[in-house]
CSV table of C-alpha atoms in Angstrom, one decimal:
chain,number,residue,atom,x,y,z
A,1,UNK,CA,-1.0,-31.4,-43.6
A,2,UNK,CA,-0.8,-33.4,-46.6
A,3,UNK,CA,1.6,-36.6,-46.1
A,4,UNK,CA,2.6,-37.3,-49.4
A,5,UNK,CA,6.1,-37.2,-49.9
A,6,UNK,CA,6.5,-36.7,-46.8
A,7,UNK,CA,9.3,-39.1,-44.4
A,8,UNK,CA,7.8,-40.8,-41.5
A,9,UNK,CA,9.6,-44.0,-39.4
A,10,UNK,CA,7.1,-46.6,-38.8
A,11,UNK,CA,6.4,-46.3,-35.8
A,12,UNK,CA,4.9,-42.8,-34.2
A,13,UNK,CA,8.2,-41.3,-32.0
A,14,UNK,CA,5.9,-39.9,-29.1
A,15,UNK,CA,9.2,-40.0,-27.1
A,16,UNK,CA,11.8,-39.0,-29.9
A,17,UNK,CA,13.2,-35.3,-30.6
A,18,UNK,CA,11.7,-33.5,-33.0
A,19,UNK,CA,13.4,-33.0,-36.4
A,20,UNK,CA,15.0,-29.9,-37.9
A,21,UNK,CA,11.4,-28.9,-39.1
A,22,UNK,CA,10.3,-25.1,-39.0
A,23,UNK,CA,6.3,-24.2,-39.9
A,24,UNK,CA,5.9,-21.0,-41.5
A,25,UNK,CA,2.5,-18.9,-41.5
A,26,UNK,CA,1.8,-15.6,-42.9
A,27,UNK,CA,4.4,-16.3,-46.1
A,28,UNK,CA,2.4,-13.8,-48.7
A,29,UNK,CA,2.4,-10.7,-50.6
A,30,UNK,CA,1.0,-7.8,-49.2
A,31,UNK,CA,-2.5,-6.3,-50.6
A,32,UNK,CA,-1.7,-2.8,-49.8
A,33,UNK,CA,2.4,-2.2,-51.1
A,34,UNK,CA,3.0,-5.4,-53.1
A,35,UNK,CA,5.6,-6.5,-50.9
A,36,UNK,CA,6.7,-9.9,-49.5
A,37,UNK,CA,5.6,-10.6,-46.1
A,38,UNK,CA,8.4,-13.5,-44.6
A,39,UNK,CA,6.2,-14.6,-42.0
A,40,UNK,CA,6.7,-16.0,-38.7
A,41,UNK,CA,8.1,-19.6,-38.5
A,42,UNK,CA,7.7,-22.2,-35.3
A,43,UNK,CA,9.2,-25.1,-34.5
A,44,UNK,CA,7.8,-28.3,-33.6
A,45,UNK,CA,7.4,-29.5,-30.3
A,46,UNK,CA,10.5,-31.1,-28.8
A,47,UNK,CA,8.9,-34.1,-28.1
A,48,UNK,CA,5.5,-35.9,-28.8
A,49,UNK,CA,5.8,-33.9,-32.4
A,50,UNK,CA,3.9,-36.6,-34.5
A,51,UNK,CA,0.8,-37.1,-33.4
A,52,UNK,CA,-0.3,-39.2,-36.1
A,53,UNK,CA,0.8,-40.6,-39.4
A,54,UNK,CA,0.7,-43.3,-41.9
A,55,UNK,CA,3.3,-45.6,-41.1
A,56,UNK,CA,5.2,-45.2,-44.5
A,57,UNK,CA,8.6,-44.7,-46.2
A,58,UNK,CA,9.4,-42.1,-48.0
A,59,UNK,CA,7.9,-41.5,-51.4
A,60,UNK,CA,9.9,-39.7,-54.3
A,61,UNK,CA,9.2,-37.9,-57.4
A,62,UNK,CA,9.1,-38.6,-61.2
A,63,UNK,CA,9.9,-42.4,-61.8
A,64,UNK,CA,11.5,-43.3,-58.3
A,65,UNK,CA,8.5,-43.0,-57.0
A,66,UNK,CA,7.4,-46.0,-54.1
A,67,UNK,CA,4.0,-47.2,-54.0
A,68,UNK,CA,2.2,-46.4,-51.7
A,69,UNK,CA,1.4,-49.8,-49.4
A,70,UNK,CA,-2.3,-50.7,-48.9
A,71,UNK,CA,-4.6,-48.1,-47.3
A,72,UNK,CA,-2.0,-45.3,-47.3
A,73,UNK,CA,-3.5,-43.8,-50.3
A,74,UNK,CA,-6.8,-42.6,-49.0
A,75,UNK,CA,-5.2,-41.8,-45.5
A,76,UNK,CA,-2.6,-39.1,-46.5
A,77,UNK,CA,-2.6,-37.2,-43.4
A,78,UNK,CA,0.2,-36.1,-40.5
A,79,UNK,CA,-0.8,-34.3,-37.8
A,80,UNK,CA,2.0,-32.5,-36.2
A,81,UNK,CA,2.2,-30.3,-32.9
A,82,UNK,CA,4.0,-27.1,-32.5
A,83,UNK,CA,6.2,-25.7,-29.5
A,84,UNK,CA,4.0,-22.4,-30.1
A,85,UNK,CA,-0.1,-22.1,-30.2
A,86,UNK,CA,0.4,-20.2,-33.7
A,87,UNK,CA,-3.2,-20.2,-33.5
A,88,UNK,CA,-3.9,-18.0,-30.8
A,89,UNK,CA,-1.2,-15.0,-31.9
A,90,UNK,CA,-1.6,-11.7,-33.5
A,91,UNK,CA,0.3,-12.0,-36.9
A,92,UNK,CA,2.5,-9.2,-37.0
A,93,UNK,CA,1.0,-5.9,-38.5
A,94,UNK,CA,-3.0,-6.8,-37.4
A,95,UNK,CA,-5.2,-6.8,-34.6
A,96,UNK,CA,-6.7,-10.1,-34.9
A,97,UNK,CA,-5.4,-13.4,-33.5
A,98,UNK,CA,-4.4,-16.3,-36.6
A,99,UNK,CA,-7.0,-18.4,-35.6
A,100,UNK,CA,-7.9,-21.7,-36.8
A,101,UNK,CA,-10.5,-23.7,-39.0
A,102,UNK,CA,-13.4,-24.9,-37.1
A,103,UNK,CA,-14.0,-28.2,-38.8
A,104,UNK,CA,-17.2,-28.9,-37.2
A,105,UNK,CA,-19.2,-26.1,-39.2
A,106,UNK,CA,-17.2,-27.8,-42.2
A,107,UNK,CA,-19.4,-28.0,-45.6
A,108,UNK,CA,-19.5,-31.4,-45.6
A,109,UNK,CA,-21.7,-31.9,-49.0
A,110,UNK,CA,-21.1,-29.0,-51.6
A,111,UNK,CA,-23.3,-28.5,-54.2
A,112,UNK,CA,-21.6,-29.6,-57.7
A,113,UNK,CA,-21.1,-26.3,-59.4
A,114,UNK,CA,-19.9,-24.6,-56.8
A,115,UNK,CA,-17.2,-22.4,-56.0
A,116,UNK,CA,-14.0,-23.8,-54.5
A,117,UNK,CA,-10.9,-21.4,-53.5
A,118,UNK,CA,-7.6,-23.4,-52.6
A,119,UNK,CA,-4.7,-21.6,-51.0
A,120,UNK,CA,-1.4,-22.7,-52.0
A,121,UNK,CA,2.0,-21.6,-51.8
A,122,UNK,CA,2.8,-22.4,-55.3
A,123,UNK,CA,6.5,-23.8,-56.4
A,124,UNK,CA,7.5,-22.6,-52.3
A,125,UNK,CA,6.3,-19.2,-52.9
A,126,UNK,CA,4.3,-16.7,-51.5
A,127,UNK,CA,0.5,-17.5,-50.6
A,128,UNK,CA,-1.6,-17.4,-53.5
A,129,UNK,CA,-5.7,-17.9,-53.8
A,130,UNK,CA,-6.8,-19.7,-56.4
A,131,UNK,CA,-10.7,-19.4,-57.2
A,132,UNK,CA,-13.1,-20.9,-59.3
A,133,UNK,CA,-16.7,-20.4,-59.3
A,134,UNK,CA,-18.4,-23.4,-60.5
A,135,UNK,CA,-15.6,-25.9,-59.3
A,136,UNK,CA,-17.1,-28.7,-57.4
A,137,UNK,CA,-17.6,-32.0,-59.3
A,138,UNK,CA,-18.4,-34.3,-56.6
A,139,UNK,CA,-17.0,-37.0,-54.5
A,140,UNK,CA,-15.2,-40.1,-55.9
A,141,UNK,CA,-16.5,-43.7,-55.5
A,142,UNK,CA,-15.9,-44.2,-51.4
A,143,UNK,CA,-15.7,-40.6,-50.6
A,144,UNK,CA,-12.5,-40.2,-49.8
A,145,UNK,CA,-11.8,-37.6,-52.2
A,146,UNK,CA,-13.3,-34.6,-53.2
A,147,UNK,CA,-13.3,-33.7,-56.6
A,148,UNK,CA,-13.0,-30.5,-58.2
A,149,UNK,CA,-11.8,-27.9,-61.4
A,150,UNK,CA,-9.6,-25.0,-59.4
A,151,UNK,CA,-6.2,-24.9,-60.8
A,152,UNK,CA,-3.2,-25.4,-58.9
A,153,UNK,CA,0.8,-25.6,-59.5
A,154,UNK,CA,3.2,-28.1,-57.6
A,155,UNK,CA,3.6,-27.3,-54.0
A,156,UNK,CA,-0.1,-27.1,-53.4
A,157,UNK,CA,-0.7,-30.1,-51.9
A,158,UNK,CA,-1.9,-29.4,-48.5
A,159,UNK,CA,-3.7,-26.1,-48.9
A,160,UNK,CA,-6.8,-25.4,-47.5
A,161,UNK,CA,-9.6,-25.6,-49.6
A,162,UNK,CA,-13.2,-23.5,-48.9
A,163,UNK,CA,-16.4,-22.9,-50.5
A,164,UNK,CA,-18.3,-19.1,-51.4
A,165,UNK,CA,-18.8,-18.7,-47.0
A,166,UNK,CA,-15.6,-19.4,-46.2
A,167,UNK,CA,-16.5,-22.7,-45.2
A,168,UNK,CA,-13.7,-25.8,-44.9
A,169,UNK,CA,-14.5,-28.4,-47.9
A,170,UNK,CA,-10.9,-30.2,-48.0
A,171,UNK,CA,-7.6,-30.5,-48.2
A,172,UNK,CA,-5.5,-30.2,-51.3
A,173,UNK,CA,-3.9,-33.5,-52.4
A,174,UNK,CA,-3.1,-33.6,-55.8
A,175,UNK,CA,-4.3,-33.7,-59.6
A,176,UNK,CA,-5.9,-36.7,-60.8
A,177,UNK,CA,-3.2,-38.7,-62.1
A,178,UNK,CA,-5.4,-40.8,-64.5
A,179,UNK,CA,-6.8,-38.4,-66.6
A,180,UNK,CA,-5.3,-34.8,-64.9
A,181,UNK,CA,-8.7,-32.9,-65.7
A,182,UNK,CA,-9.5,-32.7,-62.5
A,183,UNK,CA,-7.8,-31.8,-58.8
A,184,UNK,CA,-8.8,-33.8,-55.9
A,185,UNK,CA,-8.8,-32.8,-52.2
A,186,UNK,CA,-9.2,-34.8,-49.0
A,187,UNK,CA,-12.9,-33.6,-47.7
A,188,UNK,CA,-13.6,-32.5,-44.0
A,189,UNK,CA,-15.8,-35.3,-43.7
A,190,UNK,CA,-12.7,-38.3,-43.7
A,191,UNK,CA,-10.4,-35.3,-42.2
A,192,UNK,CA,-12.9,-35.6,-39.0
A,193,UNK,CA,-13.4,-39.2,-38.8
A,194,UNK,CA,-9.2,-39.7,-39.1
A,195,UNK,CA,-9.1,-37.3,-36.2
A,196,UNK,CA,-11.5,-39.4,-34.1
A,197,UNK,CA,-9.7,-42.4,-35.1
A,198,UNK,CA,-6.9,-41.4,-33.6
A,199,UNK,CA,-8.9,-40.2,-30.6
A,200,UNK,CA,-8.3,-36.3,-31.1
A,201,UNK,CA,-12.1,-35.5,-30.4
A,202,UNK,CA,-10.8,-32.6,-28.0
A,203,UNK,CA,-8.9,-31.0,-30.8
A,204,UNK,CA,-11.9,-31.3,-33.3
A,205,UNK,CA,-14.1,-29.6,-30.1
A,206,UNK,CA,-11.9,-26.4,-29.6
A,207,UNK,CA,-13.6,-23.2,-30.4
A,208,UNK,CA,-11.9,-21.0,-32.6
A,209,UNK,CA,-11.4,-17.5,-31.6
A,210,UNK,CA,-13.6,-15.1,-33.4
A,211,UNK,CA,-12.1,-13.1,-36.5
A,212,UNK,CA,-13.5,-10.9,-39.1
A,213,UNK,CA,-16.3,-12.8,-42.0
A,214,UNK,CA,-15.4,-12.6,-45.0
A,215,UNK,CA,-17.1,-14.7,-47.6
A,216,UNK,CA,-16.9,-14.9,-51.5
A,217,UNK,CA,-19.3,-14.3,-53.8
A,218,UNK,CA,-20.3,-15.8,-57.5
A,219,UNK,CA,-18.9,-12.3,-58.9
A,220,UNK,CA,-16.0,-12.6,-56.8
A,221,UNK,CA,-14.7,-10.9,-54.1
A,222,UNK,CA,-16.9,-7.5,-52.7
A,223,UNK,CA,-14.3,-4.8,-53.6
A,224,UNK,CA,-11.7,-6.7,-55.7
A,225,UNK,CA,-10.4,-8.2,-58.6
A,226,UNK,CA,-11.4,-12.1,-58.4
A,227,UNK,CA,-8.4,-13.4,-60.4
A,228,UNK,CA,-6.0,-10.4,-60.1
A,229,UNK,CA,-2.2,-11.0,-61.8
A,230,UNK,CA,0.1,-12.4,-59.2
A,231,UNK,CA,3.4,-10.2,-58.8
A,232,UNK,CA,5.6,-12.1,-60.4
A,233,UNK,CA,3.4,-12.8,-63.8
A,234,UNK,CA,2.7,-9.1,-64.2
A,235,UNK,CA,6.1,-8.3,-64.0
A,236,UNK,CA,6.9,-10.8,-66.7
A,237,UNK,CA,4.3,-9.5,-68.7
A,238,UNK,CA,5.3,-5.9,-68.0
A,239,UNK,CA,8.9,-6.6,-69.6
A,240,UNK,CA,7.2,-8.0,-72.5
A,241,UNK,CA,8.5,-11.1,-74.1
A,242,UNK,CA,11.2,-12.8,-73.5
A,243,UNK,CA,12.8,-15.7,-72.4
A,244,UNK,CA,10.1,-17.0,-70.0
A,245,UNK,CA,6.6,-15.2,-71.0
A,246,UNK,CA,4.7,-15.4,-74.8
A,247,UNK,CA,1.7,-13.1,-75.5
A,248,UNK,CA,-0.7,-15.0,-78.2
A,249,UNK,CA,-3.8,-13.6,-79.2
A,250,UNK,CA,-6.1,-16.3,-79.6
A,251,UNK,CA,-5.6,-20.1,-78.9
A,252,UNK,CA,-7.6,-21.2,-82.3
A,253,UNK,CA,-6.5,-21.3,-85.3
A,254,UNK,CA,-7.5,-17.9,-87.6
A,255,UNK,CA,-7.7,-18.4,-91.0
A,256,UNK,CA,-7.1,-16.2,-93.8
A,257,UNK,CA,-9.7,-13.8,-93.1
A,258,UNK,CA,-8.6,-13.5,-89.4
A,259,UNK,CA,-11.8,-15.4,-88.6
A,260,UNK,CA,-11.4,-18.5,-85.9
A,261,UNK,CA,-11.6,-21.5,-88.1
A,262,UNK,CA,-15.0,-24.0,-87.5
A,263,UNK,CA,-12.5,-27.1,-86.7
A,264,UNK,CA,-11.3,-24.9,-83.6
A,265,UNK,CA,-7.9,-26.2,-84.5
A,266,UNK,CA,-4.9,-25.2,-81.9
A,267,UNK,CA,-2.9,-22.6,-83.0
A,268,UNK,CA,0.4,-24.4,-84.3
A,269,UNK,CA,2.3,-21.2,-83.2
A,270,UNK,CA,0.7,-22.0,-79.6
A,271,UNK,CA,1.7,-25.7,-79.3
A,272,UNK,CA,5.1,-24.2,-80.9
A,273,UNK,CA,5.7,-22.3,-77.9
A,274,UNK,CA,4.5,-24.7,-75.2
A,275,UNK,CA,6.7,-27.2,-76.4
A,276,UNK,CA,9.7,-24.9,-76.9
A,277,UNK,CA,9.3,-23.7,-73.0
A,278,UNK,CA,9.0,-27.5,-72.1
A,279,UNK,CA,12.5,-28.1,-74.0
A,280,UNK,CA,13.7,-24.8,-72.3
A,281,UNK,CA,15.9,-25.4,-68.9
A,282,UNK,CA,13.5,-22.8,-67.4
A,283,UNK,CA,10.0,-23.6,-68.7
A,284,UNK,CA,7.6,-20.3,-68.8
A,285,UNK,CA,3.9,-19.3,-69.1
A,286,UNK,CA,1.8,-18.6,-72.4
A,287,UNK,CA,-0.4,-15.9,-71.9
A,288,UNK,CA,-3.6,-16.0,-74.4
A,289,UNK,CA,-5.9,-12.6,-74.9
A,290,UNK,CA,-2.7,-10.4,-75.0
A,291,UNK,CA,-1.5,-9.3,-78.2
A,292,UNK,CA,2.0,-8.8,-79.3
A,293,UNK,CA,1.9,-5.3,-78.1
A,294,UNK,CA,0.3,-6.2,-75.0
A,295,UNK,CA,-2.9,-4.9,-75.7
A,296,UNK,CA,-5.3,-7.0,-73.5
A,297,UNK,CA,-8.4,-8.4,-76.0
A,298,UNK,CA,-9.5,-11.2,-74.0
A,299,UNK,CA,-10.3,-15.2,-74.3
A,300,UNK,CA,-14.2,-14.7,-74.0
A,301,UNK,CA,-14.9,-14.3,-77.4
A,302,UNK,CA,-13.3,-18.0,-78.3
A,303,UNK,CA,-15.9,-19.5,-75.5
A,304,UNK,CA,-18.6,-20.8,-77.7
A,305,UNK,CA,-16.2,-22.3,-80.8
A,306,UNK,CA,-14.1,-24.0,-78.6
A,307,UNK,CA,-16.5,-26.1,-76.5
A,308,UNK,CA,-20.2,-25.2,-78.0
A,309,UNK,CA,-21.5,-27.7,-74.7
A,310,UNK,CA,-20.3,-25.3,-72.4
A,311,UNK,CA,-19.5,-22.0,-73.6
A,312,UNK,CA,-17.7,-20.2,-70.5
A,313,UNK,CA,-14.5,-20.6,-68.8
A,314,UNK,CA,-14.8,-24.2,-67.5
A,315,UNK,CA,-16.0,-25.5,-71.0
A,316,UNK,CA,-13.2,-23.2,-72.6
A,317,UNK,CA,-9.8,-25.0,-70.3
A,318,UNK,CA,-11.6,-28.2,-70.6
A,319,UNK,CA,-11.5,-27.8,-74.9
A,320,UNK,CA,-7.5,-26.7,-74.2
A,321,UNK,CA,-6.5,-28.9,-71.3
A,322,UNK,CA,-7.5,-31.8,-74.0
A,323,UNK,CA,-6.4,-30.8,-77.1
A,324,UNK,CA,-2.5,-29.4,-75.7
A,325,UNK,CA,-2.4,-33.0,-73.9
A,326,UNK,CA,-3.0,-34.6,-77.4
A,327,UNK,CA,-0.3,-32.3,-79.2
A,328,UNK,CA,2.5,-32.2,-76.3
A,329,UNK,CA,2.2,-36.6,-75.9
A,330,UNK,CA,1.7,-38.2,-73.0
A,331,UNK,CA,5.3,-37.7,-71.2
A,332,UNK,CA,4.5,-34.2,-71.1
A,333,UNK,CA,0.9,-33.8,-69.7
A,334,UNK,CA,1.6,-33.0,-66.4
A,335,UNK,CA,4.1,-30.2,-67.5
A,336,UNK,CA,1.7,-27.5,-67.6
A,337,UNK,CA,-0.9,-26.0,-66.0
A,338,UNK,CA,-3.9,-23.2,-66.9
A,339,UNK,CA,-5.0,-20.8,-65.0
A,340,UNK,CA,-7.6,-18.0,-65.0
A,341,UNK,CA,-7.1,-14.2,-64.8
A,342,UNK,CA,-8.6,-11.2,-65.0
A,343,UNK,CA,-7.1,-8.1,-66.7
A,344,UNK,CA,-8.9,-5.2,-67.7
A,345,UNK,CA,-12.5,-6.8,-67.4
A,346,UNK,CA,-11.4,-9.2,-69.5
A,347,UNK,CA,-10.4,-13.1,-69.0
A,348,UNK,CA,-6.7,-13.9,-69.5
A,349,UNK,CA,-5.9,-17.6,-70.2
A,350,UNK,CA,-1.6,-18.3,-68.7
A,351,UNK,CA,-0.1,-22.1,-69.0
A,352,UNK,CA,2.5,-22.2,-66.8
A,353,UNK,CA,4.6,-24.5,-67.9
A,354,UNK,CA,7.6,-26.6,-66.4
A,355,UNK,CA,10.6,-28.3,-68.2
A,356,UNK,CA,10.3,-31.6,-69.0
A,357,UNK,CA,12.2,-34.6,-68.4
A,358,UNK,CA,12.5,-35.7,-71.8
A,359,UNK,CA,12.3,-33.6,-75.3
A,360,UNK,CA,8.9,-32.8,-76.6
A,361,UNK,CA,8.7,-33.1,-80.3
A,362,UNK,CA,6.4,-31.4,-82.5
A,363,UNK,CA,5.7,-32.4,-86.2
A,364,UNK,CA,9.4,-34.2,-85.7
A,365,UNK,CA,10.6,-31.1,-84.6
A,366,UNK,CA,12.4,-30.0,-81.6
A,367,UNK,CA,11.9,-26.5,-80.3
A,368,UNK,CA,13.8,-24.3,-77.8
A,369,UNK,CA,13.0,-21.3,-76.5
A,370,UNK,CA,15.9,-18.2,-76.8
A,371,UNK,CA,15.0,-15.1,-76.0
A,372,UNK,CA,11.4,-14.4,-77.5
A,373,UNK,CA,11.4,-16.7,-80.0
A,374,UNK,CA,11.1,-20.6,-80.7
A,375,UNK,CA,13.9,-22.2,-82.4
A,376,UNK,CA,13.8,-25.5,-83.8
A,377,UNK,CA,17.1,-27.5,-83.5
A,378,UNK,CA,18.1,-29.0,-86.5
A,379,UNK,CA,21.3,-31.5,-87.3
A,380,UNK,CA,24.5,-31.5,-84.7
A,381,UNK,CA,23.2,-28.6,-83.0
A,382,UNK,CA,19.8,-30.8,-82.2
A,383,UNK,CA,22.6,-33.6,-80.7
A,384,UNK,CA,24.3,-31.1,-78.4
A,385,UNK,CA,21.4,-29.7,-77.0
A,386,UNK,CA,19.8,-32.7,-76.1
A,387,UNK,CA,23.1,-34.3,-74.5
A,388,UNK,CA,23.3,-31.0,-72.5
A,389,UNK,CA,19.4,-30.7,-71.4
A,390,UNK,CA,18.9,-34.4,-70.9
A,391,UNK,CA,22.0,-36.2,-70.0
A,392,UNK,CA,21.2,-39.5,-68.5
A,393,UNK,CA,18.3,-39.9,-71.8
A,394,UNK,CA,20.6,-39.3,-74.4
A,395,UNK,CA,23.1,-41.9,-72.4
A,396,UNK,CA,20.6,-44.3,-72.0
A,397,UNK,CA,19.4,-44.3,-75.8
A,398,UNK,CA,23.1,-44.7,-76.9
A,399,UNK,CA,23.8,-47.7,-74.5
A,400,UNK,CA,20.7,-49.4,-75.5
A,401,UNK,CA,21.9,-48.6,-79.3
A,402,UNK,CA,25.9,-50.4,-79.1
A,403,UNK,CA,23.5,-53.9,-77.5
């Protein structure tokens, strides 16, 4: 598991209880009726629970967060023992024990380009595969972090991450905070030596019972949709728009004749309604290649304007990645994330986006998502709004006014 954010004392309690913790597998949607599988939950073991950690404090979120002390940053790891092998059982409804990731047939050097799948459990949800084909980047300086394009959304860290054969490249730890156009993993490679470190060469020699192959390919999966709509975004999208979902057409600017103009200028419209959902208590997703009557037409056919270098997906959320970031400022850039989907053969760009901690502004306006639309606050009602959505800014601004 990934120990960021996480608590830990500084020494490791070999001897102590365990904490109130419960580990959850098998939390997901079901492929066959669409339905939400809880999953079976263990505890940890009542003693000799932390088998190895960081000796760190506890790290918060958003501007209380603690630096992390020297050498914590590459080691991000907790290894934690359960009072049940989780491994060895049958999940409930199959025939096939859970199993485990053998890390010693690990893919320790994946070829740049290559595919990448991550499984998450995204904002606490149900698990959810993200995929992308020509992911891999490479390794930072030291090799302590793998780097790589598939999209994620907060409460990914710690996900498994595997190449086209199923093979273990890393574990999830976050999105580059320097530049965000990139996520970043922890490879098997420092995963392996971290477990010898800690003299836990028996656990990294167990044998994994057998369980069915299944690989991926550069089309995508054998029988299935690659990027298929999760649940809860198609039944957005099913209700049409509304107070959390937008359909847009395009993302470049059309001009008069309907034609994408040659500056492949973001649609102001667009930006309109990203920054509205930031302002929003709710945040919500975008959803480009959908028309207003949700007709699905596609993002393909804006691949070559918007990044002529690179004219398929990866060169086409590079070209909007940067250009939102520039619009939205720099307090809101790690608001929003896009993702790739398939809908009727055709590619369907969503930003999901989250509310942010201070107002967006666009063009010295402030917009607010109501219902399907954007409004722009304007006057007293612009004061009210932002004294009710951010509290402790608006307090701030008028101490620092009466000094």
């Amino acid at each position: 598991m990934s120990y960021w954010a996480q608590q830990s004392p500084d020494t490791r309690p070999q001897s102590q209880r365990s904490p109130p913790v419960r580990v959850r597998f098998g939390f997901a949607v079901s492929t066959g009726n669409g339905e939400v599988a809880t999953g079976e939950r263990f505890l940890l073991a009542e003693k000799d629970w932390l088998f190895a950690a960081p000796a760190v404090g506890y790290y918060a979120s958003g501007p209380d967060r603690i630096a992390a002390p020297d050498g914590v940053g590459s080691e991000d790891l907790a290894l934690l023992r359960l009072a049940g092998e989780a491994g060895r059982m049958k999940p409930e409804g199959t025939d096939n024990v859970r199993g485990w990731i053998d890390i010693r047939q690990a893919n320790r050097n994946p070829e740049p380009g290559s595919s990448l799948a991550i499984f998450q459990h995204a904002n606490g949800g149900p698990l959810k595969v993200s995929v992308n084909t020509e992911s891999i980047i490479g390794f930072n300086e030291d090799n302590s972090r793998l780097l790589y394009r598939t999209d994620t959304l907060p409460g990914a860290s710690g996900g498994p991450c595997f190449d086209a054969d199923w093979k273990f490249l890393a574990m999830h730890q976050s999105t580059s905070a320097r530049d965000r156009n990139y996520n970043m993993g922890i490879p098997c490679a420092f995963i392996l030596d971290w477990l010898v470190k800690y003299g836990f060469q028996d656990l990294v020699s167990r044998e994994p019972p057998e369980t069915p192959e299944v690989t991926i390919s550069r089309r995508g999966f054998a029988d299935s949709n690659p990027f298929p709509l999760d649940p809860d975004l198609r039944r957005l999208m099913e209700r049409g728009e509304g107070q959390q979902i937008e359909f847009k057409e395009c993302a470049i600017e059309r001009g008069r004749d309907g034609k994408p103009r040659p500056d492949t200028k973001l649609s102001e419209r667009l930006v309109n309604s990203v920054a509205a959902f930031m302002n929003s208590d709710q945040g919500g997703n975008v959803m480009i290649g959908i028309t207003d009557d949700m007709k699905v037409v596609g993002v393909e056919n804006e691949y070559a304007i918007a990044n002529k270098q690179r004219q398929d997906w990866s060169g086409y959320e590079l070209w909007l990645s940067n250009t939102l970031r520039g619009r939205v400022g720099k307090n809101a850039t790690q608001e929003f994330t896009i993702e790739r989907y398939r809908e009727a053969g055709k590619d369907i760009c969503v930003i999901r986006i989250r509310p942010t901690r201070s107002p967006v502004w666009v063009d010295g306006k402030l917009y607010v998502r109501k219902g399907p639309e954007n409004i722009p606050r304007v006057e007293d009602e612009l004061f009210h709004y932002m004294r009710s959505r951010w509290p402790a800014q608006v307090e701030r601004q008028s101490e620092t006014a009466l000094e």
